[in-house]
Amino acid sequence: MTHFPILTMESAPERSKPALKQLEAAFGMIPNIAGVMASSPVLINSLVGLFGNVHGGSFTEPQIQTVLLTDAVTNECAWAVAFHTALGLKAGLDPADVEAIRERRLPNDGKHAALSLLAKTLIEKRGRLDDRDIDQFVAAGFGKDLALEVIAIVAASTITNYTGSVTRIPLEAPFQAHAWPA
């Protein structure tokens, strides 16, 4: 197995340190995924720029976490599933909805279900949505412009999901209770 080092603030390249500082401020720690990404200033800085835009966009934090958890499950990234399970619960997602997503089912909440379905469909169809996919999203009370914003969230999660799958980083202790598959 190829080993990818988990860098710290001290061992990261200078160009990666501002991004690590932002993530540490956001999470109170530097997640292992960020420590691995720090080896590539291009990757970590791309994530942080997109991360800032996603979390400053139109969706609530529970809605964003719905998309991020759905993406992690759809992309089968165990690290990201555990991480976004914890963040989703912290953001106030219904535990039953979190469990549904982890089990590849739609949440009970109608808006969260529409977000989850659109995110899953975007990944599975590789972005080739049809009118029906968009119409279902709009019928749940979202504007077409927000379908485009979901693409940004999916892009951000693709960075972490692929990095987690390629590097097979260990899951931090705070997220072990949410290991996936359970």
Coordinates of N, CA, C and O in Angstrom, one line a residue:
M1 N 0.8 -1.2 0.0 CA 0.0 0.0 0.0 C 0.9 1.2 0.0 O 1.8 1.4 0.8
T2 N 0.6 2.2 -0.9 CA 1.3 3.4 -0.9 C 0.9 4.3 0.3 O -0.2 4.4 0.6
H3 N 1.9 4.8 0.9 CA 1.7 5.7 2.1 C 1.7 7.2 1.7 O 2.6 7.6 1.0
F4 N 0.7 7.9 2.1 CA 0.6 9.3 1.9 C 0.8 10.0 3.3 O 0.0 9.7 4.2
P5 N 1.8 10.8 3.5 CA 1.9 11.4 4.8 C 0.8 12.4 5.1 O 0.3 13.1 4.3
I6 N 0.5 12.4 6.4 CA -0.5 13.4 6.9 C 0.4 14.6 7.5 O 1.0 14.4 8.5
L7 N 0.4 15.7 6.8 CA 1.3 16.8 7.2 C 0.6 17.6 8.3 O -0.6 17.6 8.4
T8 N 1.5 18.3 9.0 CA 1.0 19.2 10.0 C 1.3 20.6 9.6 O 1.9 20.9 8.6
M9 N 0.9 21.6 10.4 CA 1.2 23.0 10.1 C 2.7 23.2 10.0 O 3.2 23.9 9.2
E10 N 3.5 22.4 10.8 CA 4.9 22.6 10.8 C 5.6 21.9 9.5 O 6.6 22.4 9.0
S11 N 5.0 20.8 9.1 CA 5.7 20.0 8.0 C 5.1 20.3 6.6 O 5.7 19.9 5.6
A12 N 4.0 21.1 6.6 CA 3.4 21.4 5.3 C 4.2 22.4 4.5 O 4.9 23.3 5.1
P13 N 4.1 22.4 3.2 CA 4.7 23.4 2.3 C 4.1 24.8 2.7 O 3.0 24.9 3.1
E14 N 4.9 25.8 2.6 CA 4.5 27.2 2.9 C 3.2 27.5 2.2 O 2.3 28.2 2.8
R15 N 3.1 27.2 0.9 CA 1.9 27.6 0.2 C 0.6 26.8 0.7 O -0.5 27.2 0.3
S16 N 0.8 25.8 1.4 CA -0.4 25.1 2.0 C -0.8 25.6 3.3 O -1.9 25.3 3.8
K17 N 0.1 26.3 4.0 CA -0.2 26.6 5.4 C -1.4 27.6 5.6 O -2.2 27.4 6.5
P18 N -1.6 28.6 4.7 CA -2.8 29.4 4.9 C -4.1 28.6 4.8 O -5.0 28.8 5.6
A19 N -4.2 27.7 3.9 CA -5.3 26.8 3.8 C -5.5 26.0 5.0 O -6.7 25.8 5.5
L20 N -4.5 25.4 5.5 CA -4.6 24.6 6.7 C -5.0 25.4 7.9 O -5.8 25.0 8.7
K21 N -4.6 26.7 8.0 CA -5.0 27.6 9.1 C -6.5 27.8 9.0 O -7.2 27.8 10.0
Q22 N -7.0 28.0 7.8 CA -8.5 28.2 7.6 C -9.3 27.0 8.0 O -10.3 27.1 8.7
L23 N -8.8 25.8 7.6 CA -9.5 24.6 8.0 C -9.5 24.3 9.5 O -10.4 23.9 10.1
E24 N -8.3 24.6 10.1 CA -8.2 24.5 11.5 C -9.1 25.4 12.3 O -9.8 25.0 13.2
A25 N -9.3 26.6 11.8 CA -10.2 27.6 12.4 C -11.6 27.1 12.2 O -12.5 27.3 13.1
A26 N -12.0 26.5 11.1 CA -13.3 26.1 10.8 C -13.7 24.8 11.6 O -14.8 24.7 12.1
F27 N -12.7 23.9 11.8 CA -13.0 22.6 12.5 C -12.4 22.5 13.9 O -12.7 21.5 14.5
G28 N -11.6 23.4 14.3 CA -10.9 23.3 15.6 C -9.8 22.3 15.6 O -9.3 21.9 16.6
M29 N -9.5 21.8 14.4 CA -8.4 20.8 14.2 C -8.1 20.8 12.7 O -8.8 21.3 11.9
I30 N -7.0 20.2 12.4 CA -6.7 19.9 10.9 C -7.1 18.5 10.6 O -6.4 17.5 11.1
P31 N -8.2 18.3 9.9 CA -8.6 16.9 9.6 C -7.5 16.2 8.8 O -6.8 16.8 8.1
N32 N -7.4 14.9 9.0 CA -6.4 14.1 8.3 C -6.5 14.3 6.8 O -5.4 14.4 6.2
I33 N -7.6 14.5 6.3 CA -7.8 14.7 4.8 C -7.0 15.9 4.4 O -6.4 16.0 3.4
A34 N -7.1 17.0 5.2 CA -6.4 18.2 4.9 C -4.9 18.1 5.0 O -4.2 18.6 4.2
G35 N -4.5 17.3 6.0 CA -3.1 17.0 6.2 C -2.5 16.3 5.0 O -1.4 16.6 4.6
V36 N -3.2 15.4 4.5 CA -2.8 14.7 3.3 C -2.8 15.6 2.1 O -1.8 15.6 1.3
M37 N -3.8 16.4 1.9 CA -3.9 17.3 0.8 C -2.9 18.3 0.8 O -2.5 18.9 -0.3
A38 N -2.4 18.7 2.0 CA -1.4 19.7 2.1 C -0.1 19.4 1.3 O 0.7 20.3 1.0
S39 N 0.1 18.2 1.0 CA 1.3 17.8 0.2 C 1.2 18.5 -1.2 O 2.3 18.7 -1.8
S40 N 0.0 18.8 -1.6 CA -0.2 19.5 -2.9 C -0.9 20.9 -2.6 O -2.1 20.9 -2.4
P41 N -0.1 21.9 -2.6 CA -0.7 23.3 -2.4 C -1.8 23.5 -3.4 O -2.8 24.2 -3.0
V42 N -1.7 23.0 -4.6 CA -2.8 23.2 -5.6 C -4.1 22.6 -5.1 O -5.2 23.2 -5.2
L43 N -4.0 21.4 -4.6 CA -5.2 20.6 -4.2 C -5.8 21.3 -3.0 O -7.0 21.6 -2.9
I44 N -5.0 21.5 -1.9 CA -5.6 22.1 -0.7 C -6.1 23.5 -0.9 O -7.2 23.8 -0.3
N45 N -5.5 24.3 -1.7 CA -6.0 25.6 -1.9 C -7.2 25.6 -2.8 O -8.1 26.4 -2.6
S46 N -7.3 24.6 -3.7 CA -8.6 24.5 -4.5 C -9.7 24.1 -3.6 O -10.8 24.7 -3.7
L47 N -9.5 23.2 -2.7 CA -10.5 22.8 -1.8 C -11.0 24.0 -0.9 O -12.2 24.2 -0.8
V48 N -10.1 24.7 -0.3 CA -10.4 25.7 0.6 C -11.2 26.9 -0.1 O -12.1 27.4 0.5
G49 N -10.8 27.2 -1.3 CA -11.5 28.2 -2.0 C -12.9 27.8 -2.3 O -13.9 28.6 -2.1
L50 N -13.1 26.6 -2.8 CA -14.4 26.0 -3.0 C -15.2 25.9 -1.8 O -16.4 26.2 -1.7
F51 N -14.6 25.4 -0.7 CA -15.2 25.2 0.6 C -15.8 26.6 1.1 O -16.9 26.6 1.5
G52 N -15.0 27.6 1.0 CA -15.5 28.9 1.4 C -16.7 29.4 0.6 O -17.7 29.9 1.2
N53 N -16.7 29.2 -0.7 CA -17.9 29.5 -1.5 C -19.1 28.7 -1.2 O -20.2 29.2 -1.1
V54 N -18.9 27.4 -1.0 CA -20.0 26.5 -0.7 C -20.7 26.9 0.6 O -21.9 27.0 0.7
H55 N -19.9 27.1 1.6 CA -20.4 27.4 2.9 C -20.9 28.9 3.1 O -21.5 29.2 4.1
G56 N -20.6 29.7 2.1 CA -21.1 31.0 2.1 C -22.2 31.2 1.0 O -22.6 32.4 0.7
G57 N -22.8 30.1 0.5 CA -23.8 30.2 -0.5 C -25.2 30.2 0.0 O -25.4 30.7 1.1
S58 N -26.1 29.7 -0.8 CA -27.6 29.9 -0.5 C -28.1 28.8 0.5 O -29.2 29.0 1.0
F59 N -27.4 27.7 0.6 CA -28.0 26.6 1.4 C -27.6 26.7 2.8 O -26.6 27.3 3.2
T60 N -28.5 26.2 3.7 CA -28.2 26.1 5.1 C -27.2 25.0 5.4 O -26.9 24.2 4.5
E61 N -26.6 25.1 6.5 CA -25.6 24.0 6.8 C -26.1 22.6 6.8 O -25.5 21.7 6.3
P62 N -27.3 22.4 7.4 CA -27.9 21.0 7.3 C -28.1 20.6 5.8 O -27.9 19.4 5.5
Q63 N -28.5 21.5 5.0 CA -28.7 21.2 3.5 C -27.3 20.9 2.9 O -27.3 19.9 2.1
I64 N -26.3 21.6 3.2 CA -25.0 21.4 2.7 C -24.5 20.0 3.1 O -24.0 19.2 2.3
Q65 N -24.7 19.7 4.4 CA -24.2 18.4 4.9 C -25.0 17.3 4.3 O -24.5 16.2 4.2
T66 N -26.3 17.5 4.0 CA -27.1 16.5 3.3 C -26.4 16.1 2.0 O -26.2 14.9 1.6
V67 N -26.0 17.1 1.2 CA -25.4 16.9 -0.1 C -24.0 16.2 0.2 O -23.7 15.2 -0.5
L68 N -23.2 16.7 1.1 CA -21.9 16.2 1.3 C -21.9 14.7 1.8 O -21.1 13.9 1.3
L69 N -22.8 14.4 2.7 CA -23.0 13.0 3.1 C -23.4 12.1 2.0 O -22.9 11.0 1.8
T70 N -24.4 12.6 1.2 CA -24.9 11.8 0.1 C -23.7 11.5 -0.9 O -23.6 10.4 -1.4
D71 N -22.9 12.6 -1.2 CA -21.8 12.4 -2.1 C -20.8 11.4 -1.5 O -20.3 10.5 -2.3
A72 N -20.5 11.5 -0.2 CA -19.5 10.5 0.4 C -20.0 9.1 0.2 O -19.2 8.2 -0.1
V73 N -21.3 8.9 0.5 CA -21.9 7.5 0.4 C -21.9 7.1 -1.1 O -21.4 6.0 -1.4
T74 N -22.3 7.9 -2.0 CA -22.3 7.6 -3.4 C -21.0 7.3 -4.0 O -20.8 6.4 -4.7
N75 N -20.0 8.1 -3.5 CA -18.6 7.8 -3.9 C -17.9 6.8 -3.1 O -16.7 6.5 -3.3
E76 N -18.5 6.3 -2.1 CA -18.0 5.2 -1.2 C -16.7 5.6 -0.5 O -15.8 4.8 -0.5
C77 N -16.7 6.8 0.0 CA -15.5 7.2 0.7 C -15.8 7.1 2.2 O -16.5 8.0 2.8
A78 N -15.3 6.1 2.9 CA -15.6 5.8 4.3 C -15.2 6.9 5.2 O -15.9 7.3 6.1
W79 N -14.0 7.6 5.0 CA -13.6 8.7 5.8 C -14.6 9.8 5.7 O -15.0 10.3 6.8
A80 N -15.0 10.2 4.5 CA -15.9 11.3 4.3 C -17.3 11.0 4.9 O -18.0 11.9 5.4
V81 N -17.7 9.7 4.8 CA -19.0 9.4 5.4 C -19.0 9.6 6.9 O -19.9 10.2 7.4
A82 N -18.0 9.1 7.5 CA -17.9 9.3 9.0 C -17.8 10.8 9.4 O -18.5 11.3 10.3
F83 N -17.0 11.5 8.6 CA -16.8 13.0 8.9 C -18.1 13.7 8.7 O -18.5 14.5 9.6
H84 N -18.8 13.5 7.6 CA -20.0 14.2 7.3 C -21.2 13.7 8.1 O -22.2 14.5 8.3
T85 N -21.1 12.5 8.6 CA -22.1 12.1 9.6 C -22.0 12.9 10.8 O -23.0 13.5 11.3
A86 N -20.8 13.1 11.3 CA -20.6 13.9 12.5 C -21.0 15.3 12.3 O -21.7 15.9 13.1
L87 N -20.6 15.9 11.2 CA -20.9 17.3 10.9 C -22.4 17.5 10.7 O -23.0 18.5 11.1
G88 N -23.0 16.5 10.0 CA -24.5 16.6 9.8 C -25.3 16.6 11.1 O -26.2 17.4 11.3
L89 N -24.9 15.7 11.9 CA -25.6 15.6 13.2 C -25.4 16.9 14.0 O -26.3 17.4 14.6
K90 N -24.1 17.4 14.0 CA -23.8 18.7 14.7 C -24.6 19.8 14.1 O -25.0 20.7 14.9
A91 N -24.8 19.8 12.8 CA -25.6 20.9 12.2 C -27.1 20.8 12.4 O -27.8 21.7 12.0
G92 N -27.5 19.7 13.0 CA -28.9 19.6 13.3 C -29.7 18.7 12.4 O -31.0 18.7 12.4
L93 N -29.1 17.9 11.5 CA -29.8 17.0 10.7 C -30.5 15.9 11.6 O -29.9 15.5 12.6
D94 N -31.7 15.5 11.2 CA -32.4 14.5 11.9 C -31.6 13.2 11.9 O -31.2 12.8 10.8
P95 N -31.3 12.6 13.0 CA -30.5 11.3 13.0 C -31.1 10.3 12.1 O -30.3 9.5 11.5
A96 N -32.4 10.2 12.0 CA -33.0 9.2 11.1 C -32.7 9.5 9.6 O -32.5 8.6 8.8
D97 N -32.6 10.8 9.3 CA -32.3 11.2 7.9 C -30.8 10.9 7.6 O -30.5 10.5 6.5
V98 N -29.9 11.1 8.6 CA -28.5 10.8 8.5 C -28.4 9.3 8.2 O -27.7 8.9 7.3
E99 N -29.1 8.5 9.0 CA -29.0 7.0 8.9 C -29.6 6.6 7.5 O -29.0 5.7 6.9
A100 N -30.6 7.2 7.0 CA -31.2 6.9 5.7 C -30.1 7.1 4.6 O -29.9 6.3 3.8
I101 N -29.5 8.3 4.7 CA -28.5 8.6 3.7 C -27.3 7.5 3.7 O -26.9 7.0 2.7
R102 N -26.9 7.2 4.9 CA -25.8 6.3 5.1 C -26.2 4.9 4.5 O -25.4 4.1 4.1
E103 N -27.5 4.6 4.5 CA -28.1 3.3 4.0 C -28.5 3.4 2.6 O -29.2 2.6 2.1
R104 N -28.1 4.5 1.9 CA -28.4 4.8 0.5 C -29.9 5.0 0.2 O -30.4 4.7 -0.8
R105 N -30.6 5.5 1.3 CA -32.1 5.8 1.1 C -32.2 7.3 1.2 O -31.3 8.0 1.6
L106 N -33.3 7.8 0.8 CA -33.6 9.3 0.8 C -34.1 9.7 2.2 O -34.8 8.9 2.9
P107 N -33.7 10.9 2.7 CA -34.2 11.4 3.9 C -35.7 11.6 3.9 O -36.3 11.7 2.8
N108 N -36.3 11.6 5.1 CA -37.7 11.9 5.2 C -38.1 13.3 4.9 O -39.1 13.6 4.3
D109 N -37.2 14.2 5.3 CA -37.4 15.7 5.0 C -37.4 15.9 3.5 O -36.5 15.5 2.8
G110 N -38.5 16.5 3.0 CA -38.7 16.7 1.6 C -37.6 17.4 0.9 O -37.1 17.0 -0.2
K111 N -37.2 18.5 1.5 CA -36.1 19.3 0.8 C -34.8 18.6 0.9 O -34.0 18.6 -0.1
H112 N -34.5 18.0 2.0 CA -33.2 17.2 2.1 C -33.3 16.0 1.1 O -32.2 15.7 0.5
A113 N -34.4 15.4 0.9 CA -34.6 14.3 0.0 C -34.3 14.8 -1.4 O -33.6 14.1 -2.2
A114 N -34.8 16.0 -1.8 CA -34.6 16.5 -3.1 C -33.1 16.8 -3.3 O -32.5 16.5 -4.4
L115 N -32.4 17.4 -2.3 CA -31.0 17.6 -2.4 C -30.2 16.4 -2.5 O -29.3 16.3 -3.4
S116 N -30.5 15.4 -1.7 CA -29.8 14.1 -1.7 C -30.0 13.4 -3.1 O -29.0 12.9 -3.7
L117 N -31.2 13.4 -3.6 CA -31.5 12.8 -4.9 C -30.7 13.5 -6.0 O -30.1 12.8 -6.9
L118 N -30.7 14.8 -6.0 CA -30.0 15.5 -7.1 C -28.5 15.2 -7.0 O -27.9 15.0 -8.0
A119 N -28.0 15.3 -5.8 CA -26.5 15.0 -5.6 C -26.2 13.6 -6.1 O -25.2 13.4 -6.9
K120 N -26.9 12.6 -5.7 CA -26.7 11.2 -6.1 C -26.8 11.1 -7.6 O -26.0 10.4 -8.2
T121 N -27.8 11.7 -8.2 CA -28.0 11.6 -9.6 C -26.9 12.3 -10.4 O -26.5 11.8 -11.4
L122 N -26.5 13.4 -9.9 CA -25.4 14.1 -10.6 C -24.1 13.2 -10.7 O -23.5 13.1 -11.7
I123 N -23.8 12.6 -9.6 CA -22.6 11.7 -9.6 C -22.9 10.5 -10.4 O -22.0 10.1 -11.3
E124 N -24.0 9.8 -10.3 CA -24.3 8.6 -11.0 C -24.4 8.8 -12.5 O -24.0 8.0 -13.3
K125 N -25.0 9.9 -12.9 CA -25.1 10.3 -14.3 C -24.0 11.1 -14.9 O -24.1 11.6 -16.0
R126 N -23.0 11.3 -14.0 CA -21.8 12.1 -14.4 C -22.2 13.5 -15.0 O -21.7 14.0 -16.0
G127 N -23.2 14.1 -14.3 CA -23.6 15.4 -14.6 C -24.6 15.5 -15.8 O -25.1 16.6 -16.1
R128 N -25.0 14.4 -16.3 CA -25.9 14.4 -17.5 C -27.4 14.3 -17.0 O -28.1 13.3 -17.3
L129 N -27.8 15.4 -16.3 CA -29.2 15.4 -15.8 C -30.2 15.6 -17.0 O -29.9 16.3 -17.9
D130 N -31.4 15.1 -16.8 CA -32.4 15.4 -17.8 C -33.4 16.3 -17.2 O -33.3 16.6 -16.0
D131 N -34.4 16.7 -17.9 CA -35.4 17.7 -17.5 C -36.1 17.1 -16.2 O -36.4 17.9 -15.3
R132 N -36.4 15.8 -16.2 CA -37.1 15.2 -15.1 C -36.3 15.4 -13.8 O -36.9 15.7 -12.7
D133 N -35.0 15.2 -13.8 CA -34.2 15.4 -12.6 C -34.3 16.8 -12.1 O -34.4 17.0 -10.9
I134 N -34.2 17.8 -13.0 CA -34.3 19.2 -12.6 C -35.7 19.5 -12.1 O -35.9 20.2 -11.1
D135 N -36.7 19.0 -12.8 CA -38.1 19.3 -12.4 C -38.4 18.8 -11.0 O -39.1 19.5 -10.3
Q136 N -37.9 17.6 -10.7 CA -38.1 17.1 -9.3 C -37.5 18.0 -8.3 O -38.1 18.2 -7.2
F137 N -36.3 18.5 -8.5 CA -35.6 19.4 -7.6 C -36.4 20.7 -7.5 O -36.6 21.2 -6.4
V138 N -36.9 21.3 -8.6 CA -37.6 22.5 -8.5 C -39.0 22.3 -7.8 O -39.4 23.1 -7.1
A139 N -39.6 21.1 -8.0 CA -40.9 20.8 -7.4 C -40.8 20.8 -5.9 O -41.7 21.0 -5.1
A140 N -39.6 20.6 -5.3 CA -39.3 20.5 -3.9 C -39.2 21.9 -3.3 O -39.0 22.1 -2.1
G141 N -39.2 23.0 -4.2 CA -39.2 24.3 -3.7 C -37.9 25.0 -4.0 O -37.6 26.1 -3.5
F142 N -37.0 24.4 -4.8 CA -35.7 25.1 -5.1 C -35.8 25.7 -6.5 O -36.5 25.2 -7.3
G143 N -35.0 26.7 -6.7 CA -34.8 27.3 -8.0 C -33.8 26.6 -8.8 O -33.0 25.9 -8.3
K144 N -33.9 26.8 -10.1 CA -33.0 26.1 -11.0 C -31.5 26.6 -10.7 O -30.6 25.8 -10.9
D145 N -31.4 27.8 -10.3 CA -30.1 28.4 -10.0 C -29.4 27.5 -8.9 O -28.2 27.3 -8.9
L146 N -30.2 27.0 -8.0 CA -29.7 26.2 -6.9 C -29.2 24.8 -7.3 O -28.3 24.2 -6.7
A147 N -29.8 24.4 -8.4 CA -29.2 23.1 -9.0 C -27.8 23.3 -9.4 O -27.0 22.4 -9.2
L148 N -27.5 24.5 -9.9 CA -26.1 24.8 -10.3 C -25.2 24.9 -9.0 O -24.0 24.5 -9.1
E149 N -25.8 25.5 -8.0 CA -25.0 25.6 -6.7 C -24.7 24.2 -6.1 O -23.6 24.0 -5.5
V150 N -25.6 23.2 -6.3 CA -25.4 21.9 -5.9 C -24.1 21.3 -6.6 O -23.3 20.6 -6.0
I151 N -23.9 21.7 -7.9 CA -22.7 21.2 -8.6 C -21.5 21.7 -7.9 O -20.5 20.9 -7.8
A152 N -21.4 22.9 -7.3 CA -20.3 23.3 -6.6 C -20.0 22.5 -5.3 O -18.9 22.1 -5.0
I153 N -21.1 22.1 -4.6 CA -21.0 21.3 -3.4 C -20.5 19.9 -3.8 O -19.6 19.3 -3.2
V154 N -21.0 19.3 -4.9 CA -20.5 18.0 -5.4 C -19.1 18.1 -5.8 O -18.3 17.2 -5.5
A155 N -18.6 19.2 -6.4 CA -17.2 19.4 -6.8 C -16.3 19.4 -5.5 O -15.3 18.8 -5.5
A156 N -16.8 20.1 -4.5 CA -16.0 20.2 -3.3 C -15.9 18.8 -2.6 O -14.8 18.4 -2.2
S157 N -17.0 18.1 -2.6 CA -16.9 16.8 -2.0 C -16.1 15.8 -2.8 O -15.5 14.8 -2.3
T158 N -16.1 15.9 -4.1 CA -15.4 15.0 -5.0 C -13.9 15.1 -4.7 O -13.2 14.1 -4.6
I159 N -13.4 16.3 -4.4 CA -12.0 16.5 -4.0 C -11.7 15.7 -2.7 O -10.7 15.0 -2.7
T160 N -12.5 15.8 -1.7 CA -12.2 15.1 -0.5 C -12.5 13.6 -0.7 O -11.8 12.8 -0.2
N161 N -13.6 13.2 -1.3 CA -13.9 11.8 -1.5 C -12.8 11.1 -2.3 O -12.4 10.0 -1.9
Y162 N -12.4 11.7 -3.4 CA -11.3 11.0 -4.2 C -10.0 11.0 -3.4 O -9.3 10.0 -3.4
T163 N -9.7 12.0 -2.7 CA -8.5 12.1 -1.9 C -8.5 11.0 -0.8 O -7.6 10.2 -0.6
G164 N -9.6 10.9 -0.1 CA -9.8 9.9 0.9 C -9.7 8.5 0.4 O -9.1 7.6 1.0
S165 N -10.3 8.2 -0.8 CA -10.2 6.9 -1.4 C -8.8 6.5 -1.9 O -8.3 5.4 -1.7
V166 N -8.1 7.5 -2.5 CA -6.8 7.3 -3.0 C -5.8 7.1 -1.9 O -4.9 6.2 -1.9
T167 N -5.9 7.9 -0.8 CA -4.9 7.9 0.2 C -5.2 6.9 1.4 O -4.3 6.6 2.1
R168 N -6.5 6.5 1.5 CA -6.9 5.6 2.6 C -6.4 6.1 3.9 O -5.8 5.3 4.7
I169 N -6.7 7.3 4.2 CA -6.2 7.9 5.5 C -7.0 7.3 6.7 O -8.1 6.9 6.5
P170 N -6.3 7.3 7.8 CA -7.0 6.8 9.0 C -8.1 7.8 9.5 O -8.0 9.0 9.3
L171 N -9.1 7.2 10.1 CA -10.2 8.0 10.7 C -9.8 8.5 12.1 O -9.4 7.7 12.9
E172 N -10.0 9.8 12.3 CA -9.7 10.4 13.6 C -10.6 9.9 14.7 O -11.8 9.5 14.4
A173 N -10.1 9.9 15.9 CA -10.9 9.4 17.0 C -12.3 10.1 17.2 O -13.3 9.3 17.4
P174 N -12.4 11.4 17.0 CA -13.8 12.0 17.1 C -14.8 11.5 16.1 O -16.0 11.6 16.4
F175 N -14.4 10.8 15.1 CA -15.3 10.4 14.0 C -15.5 8.8 14.0 O -16.3 8.3 13.3
Q176 N -14.8 8.1 14.9 CA -14.8 6.7 14.9 C -16.2 6.1 15.2 O -16.5 5.1 14.7
A177 N -16.9 6.8 16.0 CA -18.3 6.3 16.3 C -19.2 6.3 15.1 O -20.2 5.6 15.1
H178 N -18.8 7.0 14.0 CA -19.6 7.1 12.8 C -18.9 6.3 11.6 O -19.2 6.6 10.5
A179 N -18.0 5.4 12.0 CA -17.3 4.6 10.9 C -18.4 4.0 10.0 O -19.5 3.6 10.4
W180 N -18.0 3.9 8.7 CA -18.9 3.4 7.7 C -18.1 2.4 6.8 O -17.0 2.7 6.5
P181 N -18.7 1.4 6.3 CA -20.0 0.9 6.7 C -20.0 0.5 8.2 O -19.0 0.0 8.7
A182 N -21.2 0.7 8.8 CA -21.3 0.4 10.2 C -21.3 -1.1 10.5 O -21.6 -1.9 9.7

